[in-house]
Coordinates of C-alpha atoms (C1' of nucleotides) in Angstrom, one line a residue:
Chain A
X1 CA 47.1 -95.2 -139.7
X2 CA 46.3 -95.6 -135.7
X3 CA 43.8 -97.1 -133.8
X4 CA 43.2 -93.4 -132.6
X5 CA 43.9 -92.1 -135.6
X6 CA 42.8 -88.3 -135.9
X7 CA 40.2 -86.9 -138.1
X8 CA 40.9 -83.9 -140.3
X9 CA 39.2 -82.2 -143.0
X10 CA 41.7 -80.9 -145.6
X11 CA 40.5 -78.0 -146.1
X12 CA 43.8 -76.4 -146.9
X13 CA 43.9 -77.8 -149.9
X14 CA 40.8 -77.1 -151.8
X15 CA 38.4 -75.9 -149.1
X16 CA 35.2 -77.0 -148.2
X17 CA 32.2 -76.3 -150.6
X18 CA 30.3 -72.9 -150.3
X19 CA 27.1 -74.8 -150.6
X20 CA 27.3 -77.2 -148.2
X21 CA 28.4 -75.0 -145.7
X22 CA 25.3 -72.8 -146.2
X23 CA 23.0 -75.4 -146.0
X24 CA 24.4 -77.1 -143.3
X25 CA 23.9 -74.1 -141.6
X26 CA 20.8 -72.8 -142.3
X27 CA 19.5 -76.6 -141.5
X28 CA 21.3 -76.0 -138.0
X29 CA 19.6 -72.9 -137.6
X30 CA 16.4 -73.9 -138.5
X31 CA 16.9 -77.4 -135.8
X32 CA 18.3 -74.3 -133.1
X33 CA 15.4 -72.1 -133.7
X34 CA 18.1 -69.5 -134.9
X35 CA 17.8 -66.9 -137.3
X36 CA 19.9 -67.7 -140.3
X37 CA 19.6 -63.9 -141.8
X38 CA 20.9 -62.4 -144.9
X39 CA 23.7 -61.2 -143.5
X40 CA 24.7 -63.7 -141.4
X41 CA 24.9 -65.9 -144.6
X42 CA 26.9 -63.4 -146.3
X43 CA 28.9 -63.6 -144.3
X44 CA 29.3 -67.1 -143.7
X45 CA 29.6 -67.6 -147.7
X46 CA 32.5 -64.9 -147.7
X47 CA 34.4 -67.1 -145.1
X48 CA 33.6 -70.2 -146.6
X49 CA 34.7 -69.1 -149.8
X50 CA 38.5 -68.6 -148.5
X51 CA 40.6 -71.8 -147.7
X52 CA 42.4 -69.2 -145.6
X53 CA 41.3 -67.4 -142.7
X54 CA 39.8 -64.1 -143.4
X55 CA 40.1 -60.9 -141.3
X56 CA 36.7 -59.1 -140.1
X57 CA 37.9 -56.0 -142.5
X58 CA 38.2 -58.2 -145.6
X59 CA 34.5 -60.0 -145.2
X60 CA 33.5 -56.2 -145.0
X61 CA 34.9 -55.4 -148.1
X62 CA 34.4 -58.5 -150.0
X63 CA 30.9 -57.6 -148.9
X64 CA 31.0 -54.0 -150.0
X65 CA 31.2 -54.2 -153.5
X66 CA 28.5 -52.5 -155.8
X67 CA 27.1 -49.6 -153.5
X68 CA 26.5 -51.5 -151.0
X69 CA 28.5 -51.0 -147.6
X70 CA 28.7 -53.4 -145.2
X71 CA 30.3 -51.8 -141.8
X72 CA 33.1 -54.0 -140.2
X73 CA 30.7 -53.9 -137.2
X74 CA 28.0 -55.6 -138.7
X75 CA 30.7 -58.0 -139.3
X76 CA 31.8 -58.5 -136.0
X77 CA 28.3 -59.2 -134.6
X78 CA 27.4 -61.7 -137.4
X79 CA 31.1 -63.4 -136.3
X80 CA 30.3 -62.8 -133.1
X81 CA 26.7 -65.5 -133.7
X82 CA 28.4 -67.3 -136.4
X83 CA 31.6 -68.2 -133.7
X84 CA 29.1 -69.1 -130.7
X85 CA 26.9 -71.2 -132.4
X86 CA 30.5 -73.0 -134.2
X87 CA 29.7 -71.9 -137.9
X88 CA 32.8 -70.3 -138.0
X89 CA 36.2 -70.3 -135.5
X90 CA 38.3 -67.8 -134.5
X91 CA 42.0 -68.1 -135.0
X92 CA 43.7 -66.5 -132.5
X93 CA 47.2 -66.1 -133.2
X94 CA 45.9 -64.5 -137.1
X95 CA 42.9 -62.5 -136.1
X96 CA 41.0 -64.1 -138.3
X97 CA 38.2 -66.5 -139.2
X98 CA 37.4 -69.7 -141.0
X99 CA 34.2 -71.4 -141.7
X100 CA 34.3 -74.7 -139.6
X101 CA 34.5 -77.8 -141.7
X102 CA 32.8 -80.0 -139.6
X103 CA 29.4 -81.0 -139.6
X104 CA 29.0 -80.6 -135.5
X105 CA 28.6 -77.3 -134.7
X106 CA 30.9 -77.7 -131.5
X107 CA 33.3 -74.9 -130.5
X108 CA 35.5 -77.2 -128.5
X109 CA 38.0 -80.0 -129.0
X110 CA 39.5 -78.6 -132.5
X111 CA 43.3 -78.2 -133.4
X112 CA 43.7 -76.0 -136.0
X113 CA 46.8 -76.5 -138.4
X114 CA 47.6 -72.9 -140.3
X115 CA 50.7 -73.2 -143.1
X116 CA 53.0 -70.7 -143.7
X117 CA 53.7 -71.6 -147.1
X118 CA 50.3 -71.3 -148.6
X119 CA 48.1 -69.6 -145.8
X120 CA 45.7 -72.5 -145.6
X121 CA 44.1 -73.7 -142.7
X122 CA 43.5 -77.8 -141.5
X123 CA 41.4 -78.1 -138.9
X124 CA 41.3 -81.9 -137.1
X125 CA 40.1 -82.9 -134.0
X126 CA 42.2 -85.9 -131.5
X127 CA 40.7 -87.9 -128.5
X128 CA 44.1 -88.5 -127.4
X129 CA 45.2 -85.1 -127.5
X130 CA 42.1 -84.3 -125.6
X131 CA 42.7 -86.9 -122.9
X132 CA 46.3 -85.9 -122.3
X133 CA 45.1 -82.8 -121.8
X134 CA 42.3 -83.2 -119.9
X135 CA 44.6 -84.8 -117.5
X136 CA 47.3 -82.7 -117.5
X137 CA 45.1 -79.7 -116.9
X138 CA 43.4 -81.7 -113.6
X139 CA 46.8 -82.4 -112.4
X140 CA 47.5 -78.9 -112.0
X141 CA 44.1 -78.7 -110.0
X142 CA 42.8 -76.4 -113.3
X143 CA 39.4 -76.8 -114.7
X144 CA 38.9 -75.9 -117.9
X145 CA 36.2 -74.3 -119.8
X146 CA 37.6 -74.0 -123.3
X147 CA 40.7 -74.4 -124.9
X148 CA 42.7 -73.6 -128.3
X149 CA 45.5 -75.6 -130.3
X150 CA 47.1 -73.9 -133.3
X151 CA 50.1 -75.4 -135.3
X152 CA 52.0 -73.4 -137.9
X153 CA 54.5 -74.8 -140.1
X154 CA 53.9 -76.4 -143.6
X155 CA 51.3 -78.5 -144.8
X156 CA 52.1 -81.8 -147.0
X157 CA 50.7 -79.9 -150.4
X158 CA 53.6 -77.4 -149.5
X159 CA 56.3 -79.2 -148.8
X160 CA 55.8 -81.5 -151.5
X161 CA 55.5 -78.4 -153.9
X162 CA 59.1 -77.6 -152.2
X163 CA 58.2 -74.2 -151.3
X164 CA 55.7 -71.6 -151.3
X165 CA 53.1 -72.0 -153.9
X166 CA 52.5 -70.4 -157.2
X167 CA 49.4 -69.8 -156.5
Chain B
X1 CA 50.6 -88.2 -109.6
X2 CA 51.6 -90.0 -112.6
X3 CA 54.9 -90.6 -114.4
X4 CA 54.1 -88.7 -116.9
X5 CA 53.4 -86.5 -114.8
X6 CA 53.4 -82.5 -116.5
X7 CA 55.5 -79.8 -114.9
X8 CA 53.8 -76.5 -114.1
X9 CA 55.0 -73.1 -112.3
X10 CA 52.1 -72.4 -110.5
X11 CA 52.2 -68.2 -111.2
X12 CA 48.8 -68.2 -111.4
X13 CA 48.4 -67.5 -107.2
X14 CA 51.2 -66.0 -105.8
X15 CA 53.6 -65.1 -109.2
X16 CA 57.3 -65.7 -109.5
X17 CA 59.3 -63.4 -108.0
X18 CA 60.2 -60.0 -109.8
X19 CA 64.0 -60.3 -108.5
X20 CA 64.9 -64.0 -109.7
X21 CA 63.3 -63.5 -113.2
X22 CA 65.3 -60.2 -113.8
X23 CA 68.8 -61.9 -112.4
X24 CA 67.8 -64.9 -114.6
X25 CA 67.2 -62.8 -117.6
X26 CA 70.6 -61.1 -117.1
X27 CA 72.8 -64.0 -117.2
X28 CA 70.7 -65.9 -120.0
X29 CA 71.6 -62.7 -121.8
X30 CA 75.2 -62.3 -120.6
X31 CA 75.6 -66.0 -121.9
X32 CA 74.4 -65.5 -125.6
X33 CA 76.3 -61.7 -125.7
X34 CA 72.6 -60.4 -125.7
X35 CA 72.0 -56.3 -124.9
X36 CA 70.2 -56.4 -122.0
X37 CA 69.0 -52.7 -122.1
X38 CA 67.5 -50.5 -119.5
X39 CA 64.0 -50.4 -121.6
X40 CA 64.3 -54.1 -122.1
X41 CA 64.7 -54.7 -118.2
X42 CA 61.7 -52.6 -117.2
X43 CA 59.5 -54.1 -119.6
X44 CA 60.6 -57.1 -118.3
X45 CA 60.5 -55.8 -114.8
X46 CA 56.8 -54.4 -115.4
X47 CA 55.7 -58.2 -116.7
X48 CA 57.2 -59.9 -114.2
X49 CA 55.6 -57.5 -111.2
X50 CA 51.9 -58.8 -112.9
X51 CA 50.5 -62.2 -112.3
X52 CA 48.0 -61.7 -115.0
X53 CA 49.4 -61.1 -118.3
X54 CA 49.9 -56.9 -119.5
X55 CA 49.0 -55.2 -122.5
X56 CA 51.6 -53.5 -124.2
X57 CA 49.6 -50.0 -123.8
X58 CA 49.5 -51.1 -120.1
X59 CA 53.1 -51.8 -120.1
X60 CA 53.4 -48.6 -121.5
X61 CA 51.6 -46.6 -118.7
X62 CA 53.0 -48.5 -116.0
X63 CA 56.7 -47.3 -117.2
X64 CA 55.2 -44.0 -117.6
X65 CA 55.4 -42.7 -114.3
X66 CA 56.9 -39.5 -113.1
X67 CA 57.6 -37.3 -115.8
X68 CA 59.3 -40.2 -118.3
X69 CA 57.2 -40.9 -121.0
X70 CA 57.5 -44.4 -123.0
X71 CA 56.1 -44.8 -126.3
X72 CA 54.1 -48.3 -126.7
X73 CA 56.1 -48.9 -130.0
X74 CA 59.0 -49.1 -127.6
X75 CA 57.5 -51.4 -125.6
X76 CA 57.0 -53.4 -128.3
X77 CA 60.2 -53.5 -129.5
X78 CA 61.3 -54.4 -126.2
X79 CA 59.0 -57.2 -126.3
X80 CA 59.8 -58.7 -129.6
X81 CA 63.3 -58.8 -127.9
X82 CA 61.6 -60.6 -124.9
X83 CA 59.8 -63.2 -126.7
X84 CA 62.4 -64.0 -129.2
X85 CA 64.5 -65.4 -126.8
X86 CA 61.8 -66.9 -124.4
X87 CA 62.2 -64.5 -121.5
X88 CA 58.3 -63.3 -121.8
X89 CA 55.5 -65.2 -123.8
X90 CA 52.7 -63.8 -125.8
X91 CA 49.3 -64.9 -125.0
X92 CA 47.3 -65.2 -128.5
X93 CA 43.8 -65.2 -126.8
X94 CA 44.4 -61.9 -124.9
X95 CA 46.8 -60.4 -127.0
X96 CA 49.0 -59.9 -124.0
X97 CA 52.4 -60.8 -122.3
X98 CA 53.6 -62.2 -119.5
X99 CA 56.9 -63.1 -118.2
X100 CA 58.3 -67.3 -118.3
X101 CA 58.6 -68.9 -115.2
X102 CA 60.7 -71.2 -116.6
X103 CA 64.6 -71.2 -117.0
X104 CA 65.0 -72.3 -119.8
X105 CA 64.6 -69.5 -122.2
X106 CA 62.8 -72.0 -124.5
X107 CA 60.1 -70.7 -126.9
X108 CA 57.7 -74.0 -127.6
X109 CA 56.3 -76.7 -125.7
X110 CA 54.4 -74.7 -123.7
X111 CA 50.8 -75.0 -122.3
X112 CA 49.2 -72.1 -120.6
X113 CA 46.3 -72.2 -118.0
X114 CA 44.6 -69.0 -118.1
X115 CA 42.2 -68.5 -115.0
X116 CA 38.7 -66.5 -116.0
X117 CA 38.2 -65.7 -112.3
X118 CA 41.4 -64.5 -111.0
X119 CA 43.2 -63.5 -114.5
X120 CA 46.1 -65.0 -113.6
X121 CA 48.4 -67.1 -115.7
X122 CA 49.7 -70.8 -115.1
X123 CA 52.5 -72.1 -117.2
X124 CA 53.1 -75.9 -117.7
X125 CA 54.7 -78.2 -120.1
X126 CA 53.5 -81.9 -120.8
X127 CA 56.0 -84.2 -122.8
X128 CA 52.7 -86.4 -123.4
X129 CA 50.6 -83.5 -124.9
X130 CA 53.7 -82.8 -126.8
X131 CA 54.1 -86.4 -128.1
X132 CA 50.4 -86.5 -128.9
X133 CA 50.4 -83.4 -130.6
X134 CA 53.5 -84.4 -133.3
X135 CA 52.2 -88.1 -134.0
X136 CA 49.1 -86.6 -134.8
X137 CA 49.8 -83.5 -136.6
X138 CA 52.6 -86.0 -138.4
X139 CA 49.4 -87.9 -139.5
X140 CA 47.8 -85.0 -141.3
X141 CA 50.6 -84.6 -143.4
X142 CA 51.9 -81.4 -141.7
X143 CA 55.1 -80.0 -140.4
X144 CA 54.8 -78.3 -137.3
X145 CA 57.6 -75.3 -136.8
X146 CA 55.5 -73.5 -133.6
X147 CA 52.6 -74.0 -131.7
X148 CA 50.2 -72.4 -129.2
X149 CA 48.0 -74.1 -126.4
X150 CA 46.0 -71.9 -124.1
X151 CA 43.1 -73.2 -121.6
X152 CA 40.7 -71.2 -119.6
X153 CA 38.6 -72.2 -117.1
X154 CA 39.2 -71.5 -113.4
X155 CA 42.2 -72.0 -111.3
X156 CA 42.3 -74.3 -107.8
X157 CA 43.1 -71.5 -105.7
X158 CA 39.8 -69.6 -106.9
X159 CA 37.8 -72.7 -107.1
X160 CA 38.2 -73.1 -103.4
X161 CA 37.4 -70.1 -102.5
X162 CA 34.4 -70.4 -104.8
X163 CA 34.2 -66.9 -107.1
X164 CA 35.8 -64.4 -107.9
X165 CA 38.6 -63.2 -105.5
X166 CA 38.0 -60.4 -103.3
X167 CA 41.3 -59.3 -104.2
Chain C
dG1 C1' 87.6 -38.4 -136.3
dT2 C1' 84.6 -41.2 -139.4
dG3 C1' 81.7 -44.6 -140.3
dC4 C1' 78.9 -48.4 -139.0
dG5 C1' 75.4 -51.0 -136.4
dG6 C1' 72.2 -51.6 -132.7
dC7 C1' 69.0 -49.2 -129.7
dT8 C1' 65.7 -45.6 -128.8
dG9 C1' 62.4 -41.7 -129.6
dA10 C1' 58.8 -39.8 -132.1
dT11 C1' 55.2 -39.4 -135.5
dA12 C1' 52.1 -41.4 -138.4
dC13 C1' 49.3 -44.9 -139.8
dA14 C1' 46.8 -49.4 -140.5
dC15 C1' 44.3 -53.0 -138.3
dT16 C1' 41.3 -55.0 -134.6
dG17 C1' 37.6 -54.6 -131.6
dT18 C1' 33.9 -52.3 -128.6
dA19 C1' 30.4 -48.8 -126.9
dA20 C1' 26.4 -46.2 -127.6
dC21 C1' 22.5 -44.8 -130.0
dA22 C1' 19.1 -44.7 -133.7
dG23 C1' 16.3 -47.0 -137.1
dT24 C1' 13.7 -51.0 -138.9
dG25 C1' 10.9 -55.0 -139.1
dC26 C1' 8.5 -58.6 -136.8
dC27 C1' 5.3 -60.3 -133.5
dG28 C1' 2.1 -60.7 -129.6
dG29 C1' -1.2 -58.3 -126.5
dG30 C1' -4.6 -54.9 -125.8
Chain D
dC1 C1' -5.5 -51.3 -135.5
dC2 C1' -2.1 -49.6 -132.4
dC3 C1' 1.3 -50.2 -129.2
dG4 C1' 5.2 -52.0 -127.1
dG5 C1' 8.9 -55.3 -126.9
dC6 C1' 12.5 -57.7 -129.1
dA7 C1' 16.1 -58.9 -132.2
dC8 C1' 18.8 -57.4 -135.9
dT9 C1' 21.1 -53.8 -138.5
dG10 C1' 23.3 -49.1 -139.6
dT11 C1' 26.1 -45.5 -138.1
dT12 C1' 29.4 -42.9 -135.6
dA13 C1' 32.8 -42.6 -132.4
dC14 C1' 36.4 -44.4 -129.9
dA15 C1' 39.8 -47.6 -127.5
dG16 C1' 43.3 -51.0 -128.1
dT17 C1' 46.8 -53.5 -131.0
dG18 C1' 50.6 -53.5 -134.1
dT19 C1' 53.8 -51.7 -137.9
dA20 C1' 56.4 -48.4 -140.9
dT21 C1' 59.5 -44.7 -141.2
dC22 C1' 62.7 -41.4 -140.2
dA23 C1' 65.8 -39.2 -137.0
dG24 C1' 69.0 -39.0 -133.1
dC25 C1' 72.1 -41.3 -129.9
dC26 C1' 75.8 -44.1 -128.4
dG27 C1' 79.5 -47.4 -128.4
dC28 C1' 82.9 -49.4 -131.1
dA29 C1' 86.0 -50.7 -134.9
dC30 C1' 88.9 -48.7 -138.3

DNA sequence: GTGCGGCTGATACACTGTAACAGTGCCGGG
DNA sequence: CCCGGCACTGTTACAGTGTATCAGCCGCAC
């Protein structure tokens, strides 16, 4: 372990509770003045309930069991809250969503670490990666306004394992 | 400027030149006995004109001129070809392509500056970000086989000028 | 020539995302 | 109480992104 040793939340093996996620987020909600509304939580449960990120079509059909249809566009604007206020993140080289594991409720500053093997998803944050690239960035006379970091490859559960999991 | 200091094309204002990427693309694929097709050169050739990453749809159209028709599933077969061996790079947060500036046919390491004012792409690589990135991804337990950075914010040029470009 | 492999064309389809409009429920002002 | 505004949701339609599949073409080895 370093000095600047980098936080992560290993999630991508055995995510983040359901429950905790909820609360935290309806707590955040109620601090923001937000409304935290049925199917804004749905949807946040459906996420948080996958270790891996979900596509907006598979929330609306995990959703749309027993009569019940929830349109993918509904989806997209509960994402769409649920992303700005950093409940959930967008990855961008899946097309897909995870419920954020952190108890911030930033948008910025993550590294998200997505194995091939089992699908999960680590999310971490690093000052030093942030610095580096703060400077780097100025360098090149750039000023940033938001940035994303994804990693694939194979996460220590995985590789351990030797291969893709039974799961 | 630093030692460190991180290397960058500068496409964004003013974006390589059409000729030198195709001649470069030519030999690269002369040397690994690579097909470099007619389609694979003006999907190439239509990237390379743009400063601002294309669509493949967009691609499409563009190559669609006078009377010949080219099917987008073309174009993207084209630019799986591209990408595989580093001549054009796929930007995750647009879902879009634009040609390397680099000559080095490489597929990782890469950083890219995306400007919100302009649209146009800057392409860097930082050895520090890099070294950053593996010590602390090595720390989570994770192997890393490929990974994307992409920054927006606003470029130099368009930060002068203060706006959006007249264009 | 024949067969084989790589490339292209074409159609169809699945997935991702947005635009536009209507309906509902809440809440404050008259 | 009624009315209007506002935010949220439902619904339809559509644009954009990407893949699967089959068929034709062309060069090349046998």
């Amino acid at each position: 372990m370093h000095d600047h040793a980098a936080e992560h939340s290993g999630s991508a093996c055995g995510h983040a509770d359901h429950e905790s996620v909820l609360d935290r987020a309806e707590r955040l909600c109620r601090e923001r003045d937000l409304q935290f509304t049925r199917l804004r939580r749905d949807v946040l449960g459906a996420v948080a309930g996958q270790a891996r990120p979900m596509g907006a079509y598979d929330i609306a059909e995990r959703l749309s069991g027993s009569g019940k249809r929830v349109a993918a566009v509904s989806v997209y604007r509960a994402l769409d809250f649920l992303t700005e206020h950093g409940l959930v993140h967008r990855i961008a080289s899946r097309n897909a969503f995870v419920s954020c594991g952190h108890d911030h409720g930033e948008r910025d500053g993550l590294l998200f670490l997505i194995c091939r093997s089992c699908g999960g998803i680590d999310e971490m944050t690093s000052p030093a990666i942030e610095s580096q690239l703060g400077r780097a960035v100025a360098e090149a006379g750039f000023t940033p306004t938001s940035r994303i970091i994804e990693v694939e490859g194979e996460c220590g559960a995985c590789r351990e394992r030797g291969g893709p999991p039974g799961h």
